């Protein structure tokens, strides 16, 4: 009888400990991710109030891929004459690693002529 009591008590203590560990690790992981509202607010500040469809797009992406670990806001320019190049720079925002300046570039091949400049927002998973 006493042995059963100790077994049940031990089982309950272990179960509660595991439940607490899982709960705290899940909340810690959430603290490193961005919510949809945080991304939408940041996008509206960056692109301006005219980006009305941003919230709809962000909600669809979050439903498909989940919460991102970070996001990148930047500007990109490209030019081409048969072959082309793209250059961009921006800031990578993360909750657990801080903000970082980033640069990217890439080639393009194929029949193309012209140039383009744009603002860019990328979610980082």
Short mmCIF file of N, CA and C in Angstrom, two decimals:
data_model
loop_
_atom_site.label_atom_id
_atom_site.label_comp_id
_atom_site.label_asym_id
_atom_site.label_seq_id
_atom_site.Cartn_x
_atom_site.Cartn_y
_atom_site.Cartn_z
N UNK A 1 0.82 -1.19 0.00
CA UNK A 1 0.00 0.00 0.00
C UNK A 1 0.87 1.26 0.00
N UNK A 2 1.86 1.30 0.86
CA UNK A 2 2.77 2.44 0.93
C UNK A 2 3.58 2.53 -0.36
N UNK A 3 3.96 1.38 -0.88
CA UNK A 3 4.74 1.35 -2.12
C UNK A 3 3.93 1.94 -3.28
N UNK A 4 2.65 1.63 -3.35
CA UNK A 4 1.78 2.18 -4.40
C UNK A 4 1.69 3.70 -4.29
N UNK A 5 1.56 4.18 -3.05
CA UNK A 5 1.48 5.62 -2.82
C UNK A 5 2.75 6.31 -3.33
N UNK A 6 3.90 5.77 -3.00
CA UNK A 6 5.16 6.36 -3.44
C UNK A 6 5.32 6.26 -4.96
N UNK A 7 4.88 5.15 -5.54
CA UNK A 7 4.95 5.00 -6.99
C UNK A 7 4.08 6.05 -7.69
N UNK A 8 2.86 6.24 -7.19
CA UNK A 8 1.96 7.23 -7.80
C UNK A 8 2.51 8.65 -7.61
N UNK A 9 3.00 8.92 -6.43
CA UNK A 9 3.56 10.25 -6.16
C UNK A 9 4.77 10.51 -7.05
N UNK A 10 5.64 9.52 -7.17
CA UNK A 10 6.82 9.65 -8.02
C UNK A 10 6.39 9.88 -9.48
N UNK A 11 5.41 9.11 -9.95
CA UNK A 11 4.91 9.25 -11.32
C UNK A 11 4.34 10.65 -11.55
N UNK A 12 3.58 11.17 -10.59
CA UNK A 12 2.99 12.51 -10.71
C UNK A 12 4.07 13.59 -10.74
N UNK A 13 5.06 13.46 -9.89
CA UNK A 13 6.14 14.45 -9.86
C UNK A 13 6.90 14.45 -11.19
N UNK A 14 7.20 13.27 -11.70
CA UNK A 14 7.90 13.17 -12.99
C UNK A 14 7.04 13.75 -14.11
N UNK A 15 5.75 13.43 -14.13
CA UNK A 15 4.85 13.94 -15.16
C UNK A 15 4.76 15.46 -15.13
N UNK A 16 4.65 16.03 -13.93
CA UNK A 16 4.57 17.49 -13.81
C UNK A 16 5.88 18.15 -14.24
N UNK A 17 6.99 17.52 -13.91
CA UNK A 17 8.28 18.07 -14.30
C UNK A 17 8.42 18.09 -15.82
N UNK A 18 8.05 17.01 -16.47
CA UNK A 18 8.12 16.94 -17.93
C UNK A 18 7.19 17.97 -18.55
N UNK A 19 5.98 18.10 -18.01
CA UNK A 19 5.02 19.08 -18.54
C UNK A 19 5.56 20.50 -18.42
N UNK A 20 6.19 20.82 -17.30
CA UNK A 20 6.75 22.16 -17.12
C UNK A 20 7.91 22.42 -18.07
N UNK A 21 8.75 21.42 -18.26
CA UNK A 21 9.89 21.57 -19.19
C UNK A 21 9.38 21.82 -20.61
N UNK A 22 8.38 21.05 -21.03
CA UNK A 22 7.82 21.23 -22.38
C UNK A 22 7.18 22.61 -22.51
N UNK A 23 6.44 23.04 -21.50
CA UNK A 23 5.77 24.35 -21.55
C UNK A 23 6.79 25.48 -21.64
N UNK A 24 7.83 25.42 -20.82
CA UNK A 24 8.83 26.50 -20.84
C UNK A 24 9.65 26.49 -22.12
N UNK A 25 9.96 25.31 -22.66
CA UNK A 25 10.74 25.28 -23.90
C UNK A 25 9.90 25.78 -25.07
N UNK A 26 8.61 25.51 -25.08
CA UNK A 26 7.74 26.01 -26.15
C UNK A 26 7.62 27.52 -26.08
N UNK A 27 7.49 28.07 -24.87
CA UNK A 27 7.38 29.53 -24.76
C UNK A 27 8.71 30.20 -25.09
N UNK A 28 9.83 29.56 -24.77
CA UNK A 28 11.14 30.12 -25.12
C UNK A 28 11.32 30.12 -26.63
N UNK A 29 10.87 29.06 -27.31
CA UNK A 29 10.98 29.01 -28.76
C UNK A 29 10.11 30.08 -29.40
N UNK A 30 8.92 30.31 -28.86
CA UNK A 30 8.03 31.35 -29.38
C UNK A 30 8.64 32.74 -29.22
N UNK A 31 9.42 32.93 -28.18
CA UNK A 31 10.03 34.24 -27.94
C UNK A 31 11.04 34.59 -29.03
N UNK A 32 11.56 33.59 -29.74
CA UNK A 32 12.53 33.82 -30.80
C UNK A 32 11.88 34.00 -32.17
N UNK A 33 10.55 33.91 -32.24
CA UNK A 33 9.84 34.01 -33.50
C UNK A 33 9.00 35.28 -33.53
N UNK A 34 8.67 35.73 -34.73
CA UNK A 34 7.88 36.93 -34.91
C UNK A 34 6.42 36.56 -35.15
N UNK A 35 5.51 37.36 -34.63
CA UNK A 35 4.08 37.16 -34.86
C UNK A 35 3.69 37.84 -36.17
N UNK A 36 2.52 37.47 -36.67
CA UNK A 36 2.03 38.07 -37.91
C UNK A 36 1.87 39.58 -37.75
N UNK A 37 1.38 40.01 -36.61
CA UNK A 37 1.17 41.45 -36.40
C UNK A 37 2.49 42.22 -36.39
N UNK A 38 3.54 41.64 -35.81
CA UNK A 38 4.85 42.29 -35.82
C UNK A 38 5.38 42.46 -37.25
N UNK A 39 5.20 41.43 -38.08
CA UNK A 39 5.66 41.49 -39.47
C UNK A 39 4.84 42.52 -40.25
N UNK A 40 3.52 42.51 -40.07
CA UNK A 40 2.66 43.46 -40.79
C UNK A 40 3.00 44.89 -40.39
N UNK A 41 3.18 45.15 -39.09
CA UNK A 41 3.52 46.50 -38.64
C UNK A 41 4.85 46.96 -39.22
N UNK A 42 5.84 46.08 -39.23
CA UNK A 42 7.14 46.42 -39.79
C UNK A 42 7.04 46.69 -41.29
N UNK A 43 6.25 45.88 -41.99
CA UNK A 43 6.06 46.07 -43.43
C UNK A 43 5.37 47.39 -43.74
N UNK A 44 4.37 47.75 -42.95
CA UNK A 44 3.68 49.03 -43.17
C UNK A 44 4.61 50.21 -42.93
N UNK A 45 5.48 50.11 -41.94
CA UNK A 45 6.45 51.19 -41.71
C UNK A 45 7.43 51.30 -42.89
N UNK A 46 7.85 50.16 -43.42
CA UNK A 46 8.85 50.14 -44.48
C UNK A 46 8.26 50.52 -45.84
N UNK A 47 7.12 49.92 -46.19
CA UNK A 47 6.52 50.16 -47.50
C UNK A 47 5.56 51.34 -47.52
N UNK A 48 5.06 51.76 -46.36
CA UNK A 48 4.09 52.84 -46.28
C UNK A 48 2.68 52.28 -46.14
N UNK A 49 1.74 53.17 -45.91
CA UNK A 49 0.36 52.76 -45.66
C UNK A 49 -0.34 52.24 -46.90
N UNK A 50 0.24 52.43 -48.08
CA UNK A 50 -0.41 51.99 -49.32
C UNK A 50 -0.34 50.48 -49.52
N UNK A 51 0.39 49.78 -48.69
CA UNK A 51 0.54 48.32 -48.85
C UNK A 51 -0.61 47.61 -48.15
N UNK A 52 -1.82 47.80 -48.65
CA UNK A 52 -3.03 47.26 -48.03
C UNK A 52 -3.11 45.75 -48.06
N UNK A 53 -2.60 45.11 -49.08
CA UNK A 53 -2.68 43.66 -49.20
C UNK A 53 -1.63 42.91 -48.41
N UNK A 54 -0.75 43.63 -47.73
CA UNK A 54 0.35 42.99 -46.99
C UNK A 54 -0.16 42.05 -45.91
N UNK A 55 -1.17 42.47 -45.16
CA UNK A 55 -1.69 41.64 -44.07
C UNK A 55 -2.24 40.32 -44.59
N UNK A 56 -2.94 40.36 -45.71
CA UNK A 56 -3.51 39.14 -46.29
C UNK A 56 -2.40 38.18 -46.72
N UNK A 57 -1.38 38.71 -47.36
CA UNK A 57 -0.26 37.87 -47.81
C UNK A 57 0.48 37.27 -46.62
N UNK A 58 0.74 38.07 -45.59
CA UNK A 58 1.45 37.59 -44.40
C UNK A 58 0.64 36.50 -43.70
N UNK A 59 -0.67 36.67 -43.57
CA UNK A 59 -1.50 35.64 -42.94
C UNK A 59 -1.45 34.33 -43.71
N UNK A 60 -1.48 34.40 -45.04
CA UNK A 60 -1.40 33.19 -45.87
C UNK A 60 -0.06 32.49 -45.69
N UNK A 61 1.03 33.27 -45.67
CA UNK A 61 2.36 32.69 -45.50
C UNK A 61 2.49 32.06 -44.12
N UNK A 62 2.00 32.74 -43.08
CA UNK A 62 2.08 32.19 -41.73
C UNK A 62 1.27 30.91 -41.60
N UNK A 63 0.11 30.85 -42.27
CA UNK A 63 -0.70 29.63 -42.22
C UNK A 63 0.01 28.47 -42.91
N UNK A 64 0.76 28.77 -43.95
CA UNK A 64 1.46 27.72 -44.70
C UNK A 64 2.77 27.30 -44.04
N UNK A 65 3.58 28.26 -43.62
CA UNK A 65 4.94 27.96 -43.16
C UNK A 65 5.18 28.15 -41.66
N UNK A 66 4.27 28.77 -40.95
CA UNK A 66 4.46 28.99 -39.51
C UNK A 66 5.13 30.32 -39.22
N UNK A 67 5.64 30.45 -38.00
CA UNK A 67 6.25 31.71 -37.56
C UNK A 67 7.72 31.77 -37.97
N UNK A 68 8.15 32.91 -38.53
CA UNK A 68 9.55 33.04 -38.95
C UNK A 68 10.46 33.38 -37.78
N UNK A 69 11.74 33.06 -37.92
CA UNK A 69 12.75 33.41 -36.92
C UNK A 69 13.25 34.83 -37.11
N UNK A 70 13.07 35.38 -38.30
CA UNK A 70 13.52 36.73 -38.58
C UNK A 70 12.94 37.22 -39.89
N UNK A 71 13.26 38.45 -40.22
CA UNK A 71 12.84 38.99 -41.50
C UNK A 71 13.89 39.99 -41.99
N UNK A 72 13.89 40.20 -43.30
CA UNK A 72 14.85 41.09 -43.93
C UNK A 72 14.10 42.21 -44.63
N UNK A 73 14.52 43.43 -44.41
CA UNK A 73 14.00 44.60 -45.13
C UNK A 73 15.15 45.24 -45.87
N UNK A 74 14.98 45.48 -47.17
CA UNK A 74 16.08 46.07 -47.92
C UNK A 74 15.64 46.62 -49.26
N UNK A 75 16.62 46.97 -50.06
CA UNK A 75 16.41 47.50 -51.39
C UNK A 75 17.25 46.71 -52.38
N UNK A 76 16.71 46.57 -53.59
CA UNK A 76 17.37 45.75 -54.60
C UNK A 76 17.36 46.50 -55.92
N UNK A 77 18.43 46.38 -56.65
CA UNK A 77 18.51 46.97 -57.98
C UNK A 77 19.09 45.97 -58.96
N UNK A 78 18.62 46.03 -60.19
CA UNK A 78 19.14 45.10 -61.19
C UNK A 78 19.19 45.80 -62.54
N UNK A 79 20.05 45.30 -63.38
CA UNK A 79 20.18 45.80 -64.74
C UNK A 79 20.59 44.66 -65.65
N UNK A 80 20.18 44.76 -66.91
CA UNK A 80 20.48 43.65 -67.82
C UNK A 80 20.63 44.15 -69.25
N UNK A 81 21.52 43.51 -69.95
CA UNK A 81 21.68 43.66 -71.38
C UNK A 81 22.10 42.27 -71.86
N UNK A 82 21.16 41.46 -72.26
CA UNK A 82 21.28 40.03 -72.55
C UNK A 82 21.48 39.26 -71.25
N UNK A 83 22.56 39.49 -70.55
CA UNK A 83 22.75 38.93 -69.21
C UNK A 83 22.64 40.07 -68.21
N UNK A 84 22.30 39.75 -66.99
CA UNK A 84 22.12 40.82 -66.02
C UNK A 84 22.65 40.48 -64.65
N UNK A 85 22.62 41.48 -63.79
CA UNK A 85 23.07 41.33 -62.41
C UNK A 85 22.05 41.96 -61.47
N UNK A 86 21.95 41.40 -60.29
CA UNK A 86 21.09 41.93 -59.25
C UNK A 86 21.94 42.17 -58.01
N UNK A 87 21.79 43.32 -57.41
CA UNK A 87 22.47 43.66 -56.17
C UNK A 87 21.44 44.14 -55.17
N UNK A 88 21.63 43.76 -53.92
CA UNK A 88 20.72 44.22 -52.88
C UNK A 88 21.43 44.38 -51.56
N UNK A 89 20.84 45.21 -50.72
CA UNK A 89 21.34 45.36 -49.36
C UNK A 89 20.16 45.66 -48.46
N UNK A 90 20.31 45.25 -47.21
CA UNK A 90 19.24 45.46 -46.25
C UNK A 90 19.68 45.08 -44.86
N UNK A 91 18.70 44.96 -43.98
CA UNK A 91 18.96 44.60 -42.59
C UNK A 91 18.16 43.36 -42.25
N UNK A 92 18.84 42.38 -41.66
CA UNK A 92 18.20 41.17 -41.17
C UNK A 92 17.87 41.38 -39.70
N UNK A 93 16.59 41.29 -39.36
CA UNK A 93 16.13 41.47 -37.98
C UNK A 93 15.81 40.11 -37.37
N UNK A 94 16.44 39.79 -36.25
CA UNK A 94 16.15 38.57 -35.51
C UNK A 94 15.99 38.92 -34.04
N UNK A 95 15.21 38.11 -33.33
CA UNK A 95 15.03 38.36 -31.90
C UNK A 95 16.16 37.78 -31.08
N UNK A 96 16.72 36.66 -31.53
CA UNK A 96 17.74 35.99 -30.71
C UNK A 96 19.18 36.31 -31.12
N UNK A 97 19.40 36.92 -32.30
CA UNK A 97 20.77 37.19 -32.74
C UNK A 97 21.00 38.66 -33.09
N UNK A 98 20.02 39.51 -32.86
CA UNK A 98 20.19 40.93 -33.13
C UNK A 98 19.95 41.29 -34.59
N UNK A 99 20.28 42.51 -34.94
CA UNK A 99 20.10 43.02 -36.30
C UNK A 99 21.45 42.99 -37.02
N UNK A 100 21.41 42.59 -38.30
CA UNK A 100 22.64 42.46 -39.08
C UNK A 100 22.45 43.08 -40.46
N UNK A 101 23.45 43.80 -40.92
CA UNK A 101 23.46 44.34 -42.27
C UNK A 101 23.82 43.19 -43.22
N UNK A 102 23.04 43.02 -44.30
CA UNK A 102 23.30 41.93 -45.25
C UNK A 102 23.33 42.49 -46.68
N UNK A 103 24.04 41.79 -47.54
CA UNK A 103 24.17 42.14 -48.95
C UNK A 103 23.94 40.87 -49.76
N UNK A 104 23.36 41.00 -50.95
CA UNK A 104 23.20 39.85 -51.82
C UNK A 104 23.36 40.29 -53.26
N UNK A 105 23.69 39.31 -54.10
CA UNK A 105 23.86 39.57 -55.53
C UNK A 105 23.62 38.28 -56.28
N UNK A 106 23.32 38.41 -57.55
CA UNK A 106 23.10 37.23 -58.36
C UNK A 106 23.02 37.57 -59.83
N UNK A 107 23.34 36.60 -60.69
CA UNK A 107 23.29 36.81 -62.13
C UNK A 107 21.92 36.42 -62.70
N UNK A 108 21.68 36.85 -63.92
CA UNK A 108 20.53 36.36 -64.68
C UNK A 108 20.98 36.20 -66.13
N UNK A 109 20.50 35.17 -66.76
CA UNK A 109 20.84 34.89 -68.15
C UNK A 109 19.57 34.82 -68.97
N UNK A 110 19.67 35.19 -70.21
CA UNK A 110 18.52 35.15 -71.10
C UNK A 110 18.30 36.50 -71.74
N UNK A 111 17.37 36.57 -72.65
CA UNK A 111 17.11 37.80 -73.37
C UNK A 111 16.44 38.80 -72.43
N UNK A 112 17.15 39.85 -72.11
CA UNK A 112 16.64 40.84 -71.17
C UNK A 112 17.33 42.17 -71.42
N UNK A 113 16.61 43.24 -71.21
CA UNK A 113 17.18 44.57 -71.37
C UNK A 113 16.44 45.52 -70.43
N UNK A 114 17.19 46.29 -69.65
CA UNK A 114 16.54 47.27 -68.78
C UNK A 114 17.12 47.27 -67.38
N UNK A 115 16.41 47.93 -66.51
CA UNK A 115 16.82 48.02 -65.12
C UNK A 115 15.60 48.06 -64.22
N UNK A 116 15.83 47.84 -62.96
CA UNK A 116 14.72 47.81 -62.02
C UNK A 116 15.25 48.07 -60.62
N UNK A 117 14.47 48.75 -59.82
CA UNK A 117 14.79 48.96 -58.42
C UNK A 117 13.55 48.69 -57.59
N UNK A 118 13.71 48.06 -56.45
CA UNK A 118 12.54 47.73 -55.64
C UNK A 118 12.91 47.61 -54.17
N UNK A 119 11.90 47.70 -53.35
CA UNK A 119 12.05 47.43 -51.92
C UNK A 119 11.70 45.97 -51.70
N UNK A 120 12.38 45.35 -50.75
CA UNK A 120 12.26 43.91 -50.56
C UNK A 120 11.99 43.58 -49.10
N UNK A 121 11.09 42.63 -48.88
CA UNK A 121 10.85 42.07 -47.54
C UNK A 121 10.87 40.56 -47.68
N UNK A 122 11.74 39.90 -46.91
CA UNK A 122 11.85 38.44 -46.94
C UNK A 122 11.69 37.90 -45.53
N UNK A 123 10.96 36.81 -45.40
CA UNK A 123 10.84 36.14 -44.10
C UNK A 123 11.91 35.07 -44.01
N UNK A 124 12.51 34.92 -42.84
CA UNK A 124 13.60 33.96 -42.64
C UNK A 124 13.11 32.87 -41.69
N UNK A 125 13.21 31.62 -42.13
CA UNK A 125 12.77 30.48 -41.32
C UNK A 125 13.95 29.65 -40.88
#
